[in-house]
Amino acid sequence: MRTVGLAERALQIMCKRATQRVAFKKKLYAHEVVAHRIAESRIAIEKIRLLTLKAAHSMDTLGSAGAKKEIAMIKVAAPRAVCEIVDWAIQVYAVTRSLRLADGPDEVHLSAIATMELQDQAKKLTAKM
């Protein structure tokens, strides 16, 4: 449950930053990538919360030995989810991760790469015709 609390805090920080910062003349939350990360974070938190509750219920009803699988699953799922949420929060709070984000968030570069790739593919398709 501590991990769920950490995920909640990271999401809270991400949302606060997304409502305060402006990039390309829009609040960060208005950018689709950031909005999706916020939504994905909420979904991930709810998933690990439910898995935690299932593990706790299994421990209560079956004992620790009977709940081994659920315990193992949450021990894997929760840290993975929290690391991803924290990473997204750091990317929204770009000042903190200067090395990775010195040239802007990865998503900006990924969008540019995708645009250039689509243009290249369109040129290839036109050349074949």
Coordinates of C-alpha atoms in Angstrom, one line a residue, residues 28-40:
L28 CA 0.6 21.0 -20.4
Y29 CA -2.6 19.0 -19.6
A30 CA -4.1 20.3 -22.9
H31 CA -1.4 18.4 -24.8
E32 CA -2.7 15.0 -25.7
V33 CA 0.5 13.1 -24.5
V34 CA 0.4 14.6 -21.1
A35 CA -3.4 14.1 -20.8
H36 CA -2.9 10.4 -21.8
R37 CA -0.1 10.0 -19.2
I38 CA -2.4 11.4 -16.5
A39 CA -5.2 9.0 -17.5
E40 CA -2.8 6.0 -17.8

